[in-house]
GROMACS .gro file of C-alpha atoms in nm:
model
  500
    1MET     CA    1   9.316   9.505   3.542
    2ALA     CA    2   9.613   9.521   3.307
    3VAL     CA    3   9.459   9.815   3.118
    4ALA     CA    4   9.383   9.999   3.444
    5VAL     CA    5   9.736   9.950   3.578
    6GLU     CA    6   9.885  10.079   3.254
    7ARG     CA    7   9.670  10.391   3.264
    8VAL     CA    8   9.698  10.476   3.632
    9PHE     CA    9  10.060  10.365   3.682
   10PRO     CA   10  10.229  10.415   3.344
   11GLU     CA   11  10.578  10.355   3.484
   12ALA     CA   12  10.484  10.039   3.674
   13ILE     CA   13  10.580   9.693   3.552
   14HIS     CA   14  10.280   9.461   3.567
   15ARG     CA   15  10.346   9.087   3.579
   16LEU     CA   16  10.135   8.783   3.661
   17CYS     CA   17  10.175   8.565   3.968
   18MET     CA   18  10.365   8.249   3.876
   19TRP     CA   19  10.192   8.040   4.142
   20HIS     CA   20   9.842   8.142   4.032
   21ILE     CA   21   9.924   8.080   3.666
   22ILE     CA   22  10.025   7.719   3.738
   23ASP     CA   23   9.743   7.669   3.987
   24GLY     CA   24   9.487   7.792   3.734
   25HIS     CA   25   9.591   7.514   3.495
   26SER     CA   26   9.642   7.253   3.766
   27ASP     CA   27   9.364   7.021   3.642
   28HIS     CA   28   9.512   6.987   3.294
   29LEU     CA   29   9.870   6.985   3.421
   30ASN     CA   30   9.799   6.699   3.662
   31THR     CA   31   9.683   6.493   3.368
   32ILE     CA   32  10.011   6.564   3.190
   33PHE     CA   33  10.220   6.500   3.501
   34SER     CA   34  10.058   6.157   3.546
   35ARG     CA   35  10.224   6.031   3.227
   36ASN     CA   36  10.573   6.047   3.372
   37ASP     CA   37  10.706   6.126   3.719
   38ASP     CA   38  10.986   6.347   3.580
   39ILE     CA   39  10.767   6.585   3.379
   40GLU     CA   40  10.680   6.817   3.666
   41GLY     CA   41  11.039   6.847   3.787
   42GLU     CA   42  11.172   6.913   3.436
   43MET     CA   43  10.909   7.181   3.377
   44MET     CA   44  10.988   7.365   3.703
   45VAL     CA   45  11.359   7.357   3.621
   46CYS     CA   46  11.289   7.525   3.287
   47ILE     CA   47  11.087   7.795   3.461
   48ASN     CA   48  11.301   7.866   3.768
   49GLN     CA   49  11.657   7.780   3.664
   50THR     CA   50  11.686   7.981   3.344
   51TYR     CA   51  11.861   8.320   3.343
   52THR     CA   52  11.794   8.463   2.997
   53PRO     CA   53  11.501   8.444   2.751
   54THR     CA   54  11.720   8.258   2.501
   55GLU     CA   55  11.807   7.997   2.760
   56PHE     CA   56  11.439   7.953   2.847
   57GLU     CA   57  11.346   7.908   2.481
   58ASN     CA   58  11.607   7.634   2.438
   59ALA     CA   59  11.512   7.462   2.761
   60TRP     CA   60  11.140   7.471   2.680
   61ASP     CA   61  11.190   7.327   2.328
   62ARG     CA   62  11.400   7.040   2.464
   63PHE     CA   63  11.141   6.975   2.734
   64ILE     CA   64  10.853   6.965   2.484
   65ASP     CA   65  11.041   6.739   2.242
   66LYS     CA   66  11.165   6.503   2.511
   67TYR     CA   67  10.817   6.417   2.640
   68GLU     CA   68  10.630   6.471   2.308
   69LEU     CA   69  10.400   6.748   2.432
   70ARG     CA   70  10.360   6.949   2.112
   71ASP     CA   71   9.986   6.879   2.101
   72SER     CA   72   9.916   7.003   2.455
   73VAL     CA   73   9.690   7.308   2.444
   74THR     CA   74   9.761   7.391   2.809
   75LEU     CA   75  10.137   7.410   2.763
   76ARG     CA   76  10.086   7.615   2.447
   77ASN     CA   77   9.877   7.868   2.640
   78LEU     CA   78  10.141   7.888   2.913
   79TYR     CA   79  10.410   7.942   2.652
   80ASP     CA   80  10.215   8.224   2.487
   81LEU     CA   81  10.206   8.410   2.822
   82ARG     CA   82  10.574   8.343   2.900
   83GLU     CA   83  10.672   8.711   2.896
   84ARG     CA   84  10.416   8.789   3.169
   85TRP     CA   85  10.508   8.528   3.431
   86VAL     CA   86  10.841   8.351   3.356
   87PRO     CA   87  11.118   8.512   3.569
   88ALA     CA   88  11.376   8.492   3.288
   89PHE     CA   89  11.191   8.765   3.094
   90PHE     CA   90  11.207   9.030   3.367
   91LYS     CA   91  11.539   8.960   3.536
   92LYS     CA   92  11.649   9.319   3.484
   93HIS     CA   93  11.354   9.450   3.689
   94TYR     CA   94  11.368   9.455   4.066
   95CYS     CA   95  11.111   9.237   4.243
   96GLY     CA   96  11.248   9.202   4.598
   97ARG     CA   97  11.272   8.822   4.574
   98MET     CA   98  10.896   8.796   4.516
   99THR     CA   99  10.777   8.677   4.175
  100SER     CA  100  10.435   8.581   4.313
  101THR     CA  101  10.191   8.685   4.584
  102GLN     CA  102  10.390   8.469   4.823
  103ARG     CA  103  10.381   8.725   5.106
  104SER     CA  104  10.006   8.694   5.154
  105GLU     CA  105   9.988   8.330   5.047
  106SER     CA  106  10.260   8.220   5.289
  107PHE     CA  107  10.092   8.403   5.577
  108ASN     CA  108   9.760   8.247   5.483
  109ARG     CA  109   9.916   7.902   5.480
  110MET     CA  110  10.090   7.962   5.811
  111VAL     CA  111   9.762   8.062   5.978
  112LYS     CA  112   9.568   7.767   5.836
  113SER     CA  113   9.831   7.505   5.915
  114ASN     CA  114   9.922   7.617   6.268
  115PHE     CA  115   9.631   7.810   6.419
  116VAL     CA  116   9.289   7.763   6.259
  117ASP     CA  117   9.104   7.521   6.034
  118HIS     CA  118   8.762   7.490   5.872
  119GLN     CA  119   8.602   7.384   6.201
  120THR     CA  120   8.720   7.681   6.409
  121ALA     CA  121   8.433   7.880   6.559
  122LEU     CA  122   8.419   8.256   6.519
  123HIS     CA  123   8.492   8.338   6.884
  124ARG     CA  124   8.786   8.097   6.884
  125PHE     CA  125   8.907   8.241   6.553
  126ALA     CA  126   8.944   8.585   6.714
  127ARG     CA  127   9.151   8.437   6.996
  128ARG     CA  128   9.368   8.242   6.754
  129MET     CA  129   9.436   8.553   6.550
  130LEU     CA  130   9.566   8.718   6.865
  131ASP     CA  131   9.796   8.417   6.903
  132VAL     CA  132   9.915   8.476   6.546
  133VAL     CA  133  10.005   8.836   6.629
  134VAL     CA  134  10.188   8.727   6.945
  135SER     CA  135  10.385   8.462   6.756
  136ARG     CA  136  10.490   8.711   6.490
  137LYS     CA  137  10.596   8.959   6.758
  138ASP     CA  138  10.798   8.689   6.931
  139LYS     CA  139  10.971   8.604   6.606
  140GLU     CA  140  11.055   8.970   6.542
  141SER     CA  141  11.186   8.999   6.898
  142ALA     CA  142  11.405   8.694   6.846
  143GLU     CA  143  11.539   8.853   6.528
  144THR     CA  144  11.609   9.174   6.717
  145ARG     CA  145  11.789   8.990   6.997
  146GLY     CA  146  11.989   8.793   6.743
  147CYS     CA  147  12.096   9.112   6.567
  148GLU     CA  148  12.214   9.269   6.892
  149GLY     CA  149  12.478   9.001   6.950
  150VAL     CA  150  12.813   8.966   6.779
  151PRO     CA  151  12.759   8.790   6.443
  152ILE     CA  152  12.947   8.470   6.375
  153VAL     CA  153  13.114   8.479   6.034
  154LYS     CA  154  13.215   8.149   5.878
  155THR     CA  155  13.466   8.305   5.639
  156PRO     CA  156  13.676   8.602   5.761
  157TRP     CA  157  13.664   8.795   5.436
  158PRO     CA  158  13.654   9.175   5.493
  159PHE     CA  159  13.338   9.226   5.286
  160ALA     CA  160  13.167   8.937   5.469
  161GLU     CA  161  13.241   9.094   5.806
  162GLN     CA  162  13.110   9.426   5.674
  163LEU     CA  163  12.777   9.274   5.566
  164SER     CA  164  12.747   9.080   5.892
  165ARG     CA  165  12.725   9.412   6.074
  166VAL     CA  166  12.475   9.558   5.826
  167TYR     CA  167  12.245   9.275   5.714
  168THR     CA  168  11.982   9.118   5.935
  169ARG     CA  169  12.042   8.768   6.060
  170ALA     CA  170  11.809   8.602   5.807
  171VAL     CA  171  11.948   8.793   5.509
  172PHE     CA  172  12.307   8.733   5.615
  173LYS     CA  173  12.237   8.359   5.627
  174VAL     CA  174  12.124   8.372   5.263
  175PHE     CA  175  12.439   8.567   5.180
  176GLU     CA  176  12.660   8.306   5.349
  177ASP     CA  177  12.488   8.027   5.153
  178SER     CA  178  12.566   8.206   4.826
  179LEU     CA  179  12.924   8.262   4.942
  180HIS     CA  180  12.956   7.892   5.014
  181ASP     CA  181  12.824   7.806   4.666
  182SER     CA  182  13.086   8.032   4.507
  183VAL     CA  183  13.360   7.773   4.571
  184TYR     CA  184  13.216   7.559   4.291
  185PHE     CA  185  13.309   7.821   4.030
  186ARG     CA  186  13.637   7.889   3.850
  187ILE     CA  187  13.739   8.243   3.751
  188GLU     CA  188  13.942   8.347   3.447
  189LEU     CA  189  14.047   8.691   3.328
  190GLU     CA  190  13.896   8.816   3.001
  191GLY     CA  191  14.086   9.091   2.826
  192SER     CA  192  14.373   9.303   2.948
  193ASP     CA  193  14.183   9.572   3.139
  194GLY     CA  194  14.166   9.361   3.456
  195ILE     CA  195  13.795   9.423   3.529
  196HIS     CA  196  13.624   9.167   3.300
  197TRP     CA  197  13.612   8.809   3.424
  198VAL     CA  198  13.451   8.482   3.315
  199ILE     CA  199  13.303   8.261   3.586
  200SER     CA  200  13.267   7.892   3.495
  201HIS     CA  201  13.087   7.621   3.689
  202THR     CA  202  13.309   7.330   3.789
  203LYS     CA  203  13.027   7.087   3.876
  204ARG     CA  204  12.860   7.059   3.540
  205SER     CA  205  12.534   6.866   3.512
  206GLU     CA  206  12.507   6.651   3.201
  207LYS     CA  207  12.135   6.605   3.259
  208HIS     CA  208  12.053   6.959   3.147
  209ASP     CA  209  12.290   7.040   2.865
  210TRP     CA  210  12.106   7.364   2.790
  211CYS     CA  211  12.212   7.525   3.118
  212GLN     CA  212  12.442   7.824   3.099
  213ARG     CA  213  12.776   7.735   3.259
  214GLN     CA  214  12.972   8.056   3.203
  215PHE     CA  215  12.887   8.407   3.318
  216LYS     CA  216  13.061   8.733   3.240
  217VAL     CA  217  13.132   8.949   3.544
  218ILE     CA  218  13.259   9.308   3.574
  219VAL     CA  219  13.452   9.387   3.892
  220ASP     CA  220  13.592   9.741   3.898
  221VAL     CA  221  13.725   9.787   4.250
  222ASP     CA  222  13.864  10.137   4.193
  223ASN     CA  223  13.538  10.285   4.064
  224GLY     CA  224  13.309  10.061   4.273
  225ASN     CA  225  13.130   9.907   3.974
  226PHE     CA  226  13.010   9.545   3.997
  227SER     CA  227  12.773   9.357   3.766
  228CYS     CA  228  12.700   9.001   3.651
  229GLU     CA  229  12.541   8.858   3.344
  230CYS     CA  230  12.283   8.664   3.546
  231LEU     CA  231  12.130   8.994   3.676
  232GLN     CA  232  12.051   8.846   4.017
  233TRP     CA  233  12.142   9.162   4.204
  234GLU     CA  234  11.928   9.375   3.971
  235HIS     CA  235  11.638   9.132   4.018
  236THR     CA  236  11.653   9.056   4.391
  237GLY     CA  237  11.910   9.290   4.546
  238MET     CA  238  12.119   8.994   4.668
  239PHE     CA  239  12.465   8.902   4.538
  240CYS     CA  240  12.498   8.595   4.318
  241PRO     CA  241  12.772   8.331   4.367
  242HIS     CA  242  12.944   8.456   4.048
  243LEU     CA  243  13.001   8.805   4.189
  244LEU     CA  244  13.107   8.667   4.526
  245ARG     CA  245  13.364   8.446   4.355
  246ALA     CA  246  13.502   8.755   4.184
  247PHE     CA  247  13.504   8.945   4.516
  248VAL     CA  248  13.718   8.674   4.673
  249HIS     CA  249  13.956   8.663   4.377
  250ALA     CA  250  13.990   9.042   4.354
  251GLN     CA  251  14.023   9.069   4.734
  252VAL     CA  252  13.745   9.326   4.771
  253GLU     CA  253  13.760   9.472   5.121
  254LYS     CA  254  13.448   9.689   5.126
  255ILE     CA  255  13.129   9.682   4.923
  256PRO     CA  256  12.984  10.025   4.830
  257HIS     CA  257  12.666  10.127   5.007
  258MET     CA  258  12.476  10.151   4.680
  259TYR     CA  259  12.487   9.772   4.653
  260VAL     CA  260  12.344   9.717   5.004
  261LEU     CA  261  11.970   9.773   4.993
  262ARG     CA  262  11.818   9.929   5.302
  263ARG     CA  263  11.530   9.682   5.316
  264TYR     CA  264  11.775   9.402   5.402
  265THR     CA  265  11.958   9.593   5.677
  266LYS     CA  266  11.896   9.626   6.050
  267GLN     CA  267  11.804   9.994   6.006
  268ALA     CA  268  11.515   9.925   5.770
  269LYS     CA  269  11.256  10.064   6.016
  270SER     CA  270  11.456  10.344   6.172
  271ASP     CA  271  11.275  10.633   5.997
  272VAL     CA  272  10.919  10.500   6.002
  273ASN     CA  273  10.661  10.775   6.049
  274TYR     CA  274  10.458  10.762   6.369
  275ASP     CA  275  10.129  10.930   6.440
  276ARG     CA  276   9.910  10.884   6.746
  277ARG     CA  277   9.591  10.961   6.557
  278ASP     CA  278   9.420  10.653   6.421
  279ARG     CA  279   9.192  10.831   6.174
  280PRO     CA  280   9.299  10.958   5.831
  281MET     CA  281   9.273  11.337   5.819
  282ALA     CA  282   9.242  11.523   5.489
  283GLY     CA  283   9.228  11.887   5.387
  284PRO     CA  284   8.995  12.066   5.143
  285ASP     CA  285   9.218  11.969   4.852
  286GLY     CA  286   9.170  11.600   4.929
  287VAL     CA  287   9.534  11.540   5.028
  288LYS     CA  288   9.561  11.336   5.347
  289GLU     CA  289   9.773  11.461   5.629
  290SER     CA  290   9.948  11.124   5.650
  291TYR     CA  291  10.080  11.185   5.299
  292ARG     CA  292  10.200  11.534   5.394
  293THR     CA  293  10.357  11.395   5.711
  294LYS     CA  294  10.540  11.131   5.510
  295LEU     CA  295  10.694  11.383   5.270
  296LEU     CA  296  10.783  11.633   5.541
  297SER     CA  297  10.934  11.362   5.761
  298TYR     CA  298  11.153  11.239   5.478
  299ASP     CA  299  11.284  11.592   5.407
  300ALA     CA  300  11.330  11.659   5.779
  301MET     CA  301  11.532  11.341   5.826
  302GLN     CA  302  11.756  11.438   5.537
  303ILE     CA  303  11.817  11.776   5.704
  304VAL     CA  304  11.898  11.602   6.032
  305LYS     CA  305  12.147  11.367   5.868
  306LEU     CA  306  12.321  11.656   5.692
  307GLY     CA  307  12.309  11.891   5.989
  308ARG     CA  308  12.471  11.654   6.236
  309ARG     CA  309  12.791  11.611   6.036
  310SER     CA  310  12.956  11.928   6.163
  311LYS     CA  311  12.901  12.211   6.408
  312VAL     CA  312  12.868  12.470   6.130
  313ALA     CA  313  12.600  12.264   5.958
  314PHE     CA  314  12.423  12.209   6.290
  315ASP     CA  315  12.413  12.582   6.375
  316ARG     CA  316  12.295  12.670   6.027
  317ALA     CA  317  12.019  12.406   6.030
  318THR     CA  318  11.902  12.514   6.377
  319ALA     CA  319  11.879  12.881   6.279
  320VAL     CA  320  11.691  12.807   5.957
  321LEU     CA  321  11.446  12.572   6.131
  322LYS     CA  322  11.368  12.829   6.400
  323GLY     CA  323  11.294  13.093   6.137
  324LEU     CA  324  11.084  12.847   5.938
  325ARG     CA  325  10.885  12.753   6.248
  326LYS     CA  326  10.796  13.116   6.315
  327GLN     CA  327  10.678  13.158   5.958
  328LEU     CA  328  10.464  12.843   5.972
  329GLU     CA  329  10.302  12.946   6.301
  330GLU     CA  330  10.170  13.261   6.132
  331ILE     CA  331   9.993  13.057   5.862
  332PRO     CA  332   9.639  12.961   5.981
  333PRO     CA  333   9.531  12.597   5.944
  334ASP     CA  334   9.260  12.480   5.708
  335SER     CA  335   8.916  12.538   5.855
  336ASP     CA  336   8.760  12.230   5.693
  337VAL     CA  337   8.992  11.951   5.796
  338GLY     CA  338   8.813  11.629   5.881
  339VAL     CA  339   8.819  11.253   5.868
  340GLY     CA  340   8.891  11.132   5.516
  341ASN     CA  341   8.734  11.374   5.271
  342ALA     CA  342   8.461  11.472   5.515
  343VAL     CA  343   8.452  11.820   5.663
  344THR     CA  344   8.444  11.891   6.034
  345SER     CA  345   8.113  12.020   6.156
  346GLY     CA  346   7.951  12.141   6.474
  347LYS     CA  347   8.153  12.261   6.769
  348ASP     CA  348   8.485  12.146   6.623
  349ALA     CA  349   8.451  12.361   6.311
  350GLU     CA  350   8.325  12.659   6.513
  351SER     CA  351   8.618  12.638   6.753
  352VAL     CA  352   8.868  12.631   6.468
  353ALA     CA  353   8.695  12.922   6.292
  354ASP     CA  354   8.690  13.132   6.611
  355THR     CA  355   9.057  13.065   6.664
  356MET     CA  356   9.138  13.175   6.309
  357ARG     CA  357   8.935  13.496   6.342
  358ALA     CA  358   9.108  13.580   6.668
  359GLY     CA  359   9.444  13.549   6.495
  360GLN     CA  360   9.587  13.323   6.761
  361SER     CA  361   9.888  13.118   6.657
  362MET     CA  362   9.869  12.760   6.769
  363SER     CA  363  10.145  12.505   6.787
  364MET     CA  364  10.107  12.164   6.633
  365SER     CA  365  10.001  11.995   6.955
  366GLU     CA  366   9.740  12.262   7.034
  367HIS     CA  367   9.603  12.245   6.684
  368ASP     CA  368   9.562  11.870   6.710
  369CYS     CA  369   9.377  11.908   7.039
  370GLU     CA  370   9.134  12.154   6.878
  371ARG     CA  371   9.044  11.906   6.608
  372VAL     CA  372   8.989  11.611   6.840
  373SER     CA  373   8.625  11.571   6.930
  374ARG     CA  374   8.549  11.582   7.303
  375ARG     CA  375   8.209  11.418   7.267
  376PRO     CA  376   8.192  11.072   7.428
  377PRO     CA  377   8.155  10.775   7.193
  378PRO     CA  378   7.814  10.607   7.164
  379ARG     CA  379   7.751  10.343   7.428
  380SER     CA  380   7.717   9.992   7.296
  381MET     CA  381   7.423   9.779   7.399
  382THR     CA  382   7.493   9.463   7.594
  383LYS     CA  383   7.354   9.124   7.506
  384GLY     CA  384   7.010   9.026   7.629
  385ARG     CA  385   6.696   9.222   7.711
  386ALA     CA  386   6.732   9.503   7.964
  387SER     CA  387   6.485   9.486   8.252
  388GLU     CA  388   6.270   9.786   8.341
  389PRO     CA  389   6.319   9.957   8.681
  390THR     CA  390   5.959   9.886   8.782
  391GLU     CA  391   5.953   9.530   8.653
  392LYS     CA  392   5.883   9.272   8.922
  393VAL     CA  393   6.134   8.993   8.941
  394LYS     CA  394   5.993   8.644   8.897
  395LEU     CA  395   6.165   8.314   8.953
  396GLY     CA  396   6.169   8.051   8.681
  397ALA     CA  397   6.189   8.072   8.306
  398ARG     CA  398   6.053   8.368   8.117
  399GLY     CA  399   5.772   8.349   7.870
  400ASP     CA  400   5.410   8.240   7.864
  401LYS     CA  401   5.311   7.930   8.063
  402LYS     CA  402   5.030   7.681   7.990
  403CYS     CA  403   4.919   7.687   8.356
  404THR     CA  404   4.794   7.325   8.349
  405ARG     CA  405   4.966   7.210   8.670
  406GLY     CA  406   4.908   7.334   9.019
  407CYS     CA  407   5.171   7.459   9.261
  408GLY     CA  408   5.266   7.216   9.539
  409TRP     CA  409   5.281   7.497   9.796
  410CYS     CA  410   4.989   7.728   9.723
  411GLY     CA  411   4.785   7.499   9.498
  412LEU     CA  412   4.726   7.766   9.230
  413LYS     CA  413   4.760   7.699   8.857
  414VAL     CA  414   4.931   8.025   8.763
  415GLY     CA  415   5.246   7.889   8.600
  416HIS     CA  416   5.483   7.827   8.888
  417ASN     CA  417   5.577   7.539   9.117
  418SER     CA  418   5.694   7.506   9.475
  419SER     CA  419   6.055   7.599   9.390
  420THR     CA  420   5.948   7.924   9.221
  421CYS     CA  421   5.644   8.010   9.427
  422PRO     CA  422   5.660   8.367   9.563
  423ASN     CA  423   5.461   8.265   9.873
  424ASN     CA  424   5.708   7.994   9.974
  425PRO     CA  425   5.935   8.124  10.255
  426ALA     CA  426   6.219   7.913  10.118
  427ASN     CA  427   6.221   8.132   9.806
  428PHE     CA  428   6.222   8.471   9.982
  429LYS     CA  429   6.604   8.484   9.989
  430ARG     CA  430   6.632   8.403   9.620
  431ILE     CA  431   6.378   8.672   9.529
  432ALA     CA  432   6.565   8.931   9.734
  433GLU     CA  433   6.895   8.841   9.568
  434ALA     CA  434   6.733   8.870   9.224
  435ASN     CA  435   6.591   9.213   9.309
  436ASN     CA  436   6.929   9.340   9.434
  437LYS     CA  437   7.125   9.196   9.143
  438GLY     CA  438   7.333   9.467   8.974
  439LYS     CA  439   7.248   9.732   9.238
  440ARG     CA  440   7.526   9.670   9.485
  441LYS     CA  441   7.888   9.772   9.448
  442ARG     CA  442   8.127   9.548   9.261
  443GLY     CA  443   8.386   9.348   9.447
  444ARG     CA  444   8.390   9.152   9.769
  445PRO     CA  445   8.171   9.310  10.039
  446ARG     CA  446   8.337   9.446  10.346
  447GLY     CA  447   8.367   9.191  10.623
  448SER     CA  448   8.338   8.882  10.400
  449GLY     CA  449   8.711   8.802  10.404
  450VAL     CA  450   8.953   8.687  10.667
  451GLY     CA  451   8.922   8.894  10.981
  452GLY     CA  452   8.580   9.032  10.896
  453GLY     CA  453   8.714   9.352  10.740
  454ARG     CA  454   8.999   9.501  10.542
  455GLY     CA  455   9.311   9.288  10.600
  456ARG     CA  456   9.360   9.046  10.885
  457LYS     CA  457   9.160   9.058  11.201
  458ALA     CA  458   9.331   9.272  11.464
  459VAL     CA  459   9.411   9.072  11.780
  460ARG     CA  460   9.416   9.289  12.091
  461ARG     CA  461   9.676   9.182  12.338
  462ASN     CA  462   9.600   9.129  12.700
  463LEU     CA  463   9.890   9.321  12.847
  464ILE     CA  464   9.823   9.196  13.199
  465ASP     CA  465   9.885   8.838  13.086
  466GLU     CA  466  10.199   8.935  12.894
  467TRP     CA  467  10.344   9.143  13.175
  468ALA     CA  468  10.557   8.861  13.308
  469GLU     CA  469  10.707   8.794  12.965
  470GLY     CA  470  10.823   9.152  12.915
  471PRO     CA  471  10.734   9.402  12.640
  472VAL     CA  472  10.704   9.282  12.280
  473GLY     CA  473  10.774   9.532  11.998
  474GLY     CA  474  10.735   9.832  12.226
  475GLU     CA  475  10.893  10.020  12.509
  476CYS     CA  476  10.841   9.974  12.882
  477SER     CA  477  10.947  10.235  13.134
  478MET     CA  478  10.910  10.180  13.504
  479ARG     CA  479  10.958  10.437  13.764
  480SER     CA  480  10.907  10.423  14.135
  481GLU     CA  481  10.803  10.740  14.301
  482GLU     CA  482  10.680  10.770  14.660
  483GLY     CA  483  10.637  10.395  14.697
  484ASP     CA  484  10.406  10.355  14.396
  485ASP     CA  485  10.510  10.145  14.096
  486ASP     CA  486  10.390  10.284  13.766
  487CYS     CA  487  10.447  10.110  13.433
  488SER     CA  488  10.382  10.270  13.098
  489VAL     CA  489  10.380  10.038  12.794
  490GLN     CA  490  10.391  10.189  12.443
  491SER     CA  491  10.310   9.974  12.143
  492GLY     CA  492  10.240  10.114  11.794
  493GLY     CA  493  10.163  10.463  11.923
  494ASP     CA  494   9.895  10.354  12.175
  495THR     CA  495   9.980  10.392  12.545
  496GLU     CA  496   9.813  10.212  12.834
  497ASP     CA  497   9.895  10.275  13.201
  498LEU     CA  498   9.876   9.991  13.444
  499SER     CA  499   9.888  10.061  13.815
  500GLU     CA  500   9.873   9.825  14.104
   0.00000   0.00000   0.00000
């Protein structure tokens, strides 16, 4: 794998996972750790708490001599691979706070400890994985809601308030912890230029005398140049307590944007590409359209950001984009665009070829519609054996019968009893229901609910009985002409005349 990575990605930095290195030697290391309870803790301090290769070499030699482990073959093998997995040897390379495969391992542990175990059935596993997705979405929503509110800053430093508006809530909490740890350091000026400082730790630990207690820091406020000897920002993108102590002493009001990585900000997902198509499309040259979309989207977003700064830039960008769109509409699309590296065939390819020969210019949406297949997807088979239309329905279990017992109703030994006998009148209803199963419409049949139909049963009023009580919800008009009393009652649009 190391040879392949070096050939394919010559500029990539290949390192080994620290967790897997220690886990691969866990059997031999457990034997060493059983000698003394402090061996494991001392070893992890040498690995994780060293800043430079020289400091690691000194710490490792003191650790080996203190517990007399010179003869250990396992520790010698780990030491020979130190440049591939110890963080002190690649501090100058950015890793995004991940020196192991902790992203996948932590998710794997979270799923196993909270949702599934070794006894989870397959159908329950699918449901539990949906619960995992819902829980992650809820956590992201909580992070979004937390970022929408006004952040609470413990220390009212100007640069802290600036980062509280930019960083996410989780990252800003890590920043505040580092800012709190900066109070344990003392700062002294080195030289007369006013930009070089020496940061010293006030709480010195006598247990580990090899630890580095002084760090050189460069804080150039005028030119916006900040760096520390521990290389924490270069390694993780987060500020170390040494730099934050210098920020407080130099009264830095604003941190340059180049020191605020976008992956830690609230706008980390603002320019993510979106495509409704779920299948990877590729052209004849093998380049996927998702890759082209990614590059074009990045350039387009840069044009948008530059064009919105002023009216002149906006007018210029609009005019150029309109001219570019007309030029691109005249260029015909590739005739053999398909899923992956496959080529479209059949009616889809013929429709695209006919369109190209006709010289019709299509927009992006129309072109996408031409490439989408209109053929219905294959129908999946349901579980169980499908019954034939002419198959006669029989009660009881399927399969061959021994036919050793006679029926209590008809007396025949043909493999049925009185409860499944087709000649028994008590079974006629069950046979009819089995024959009509799946042939009627879905849902509750009409008339089976309350009122015998759709909705409640309509109650017709007897208006003669209600005449003495007066009209209810309607109008009543009485007129007396030529000695006859006529009453017309209107209710809900229906009119009934009552005459005495």
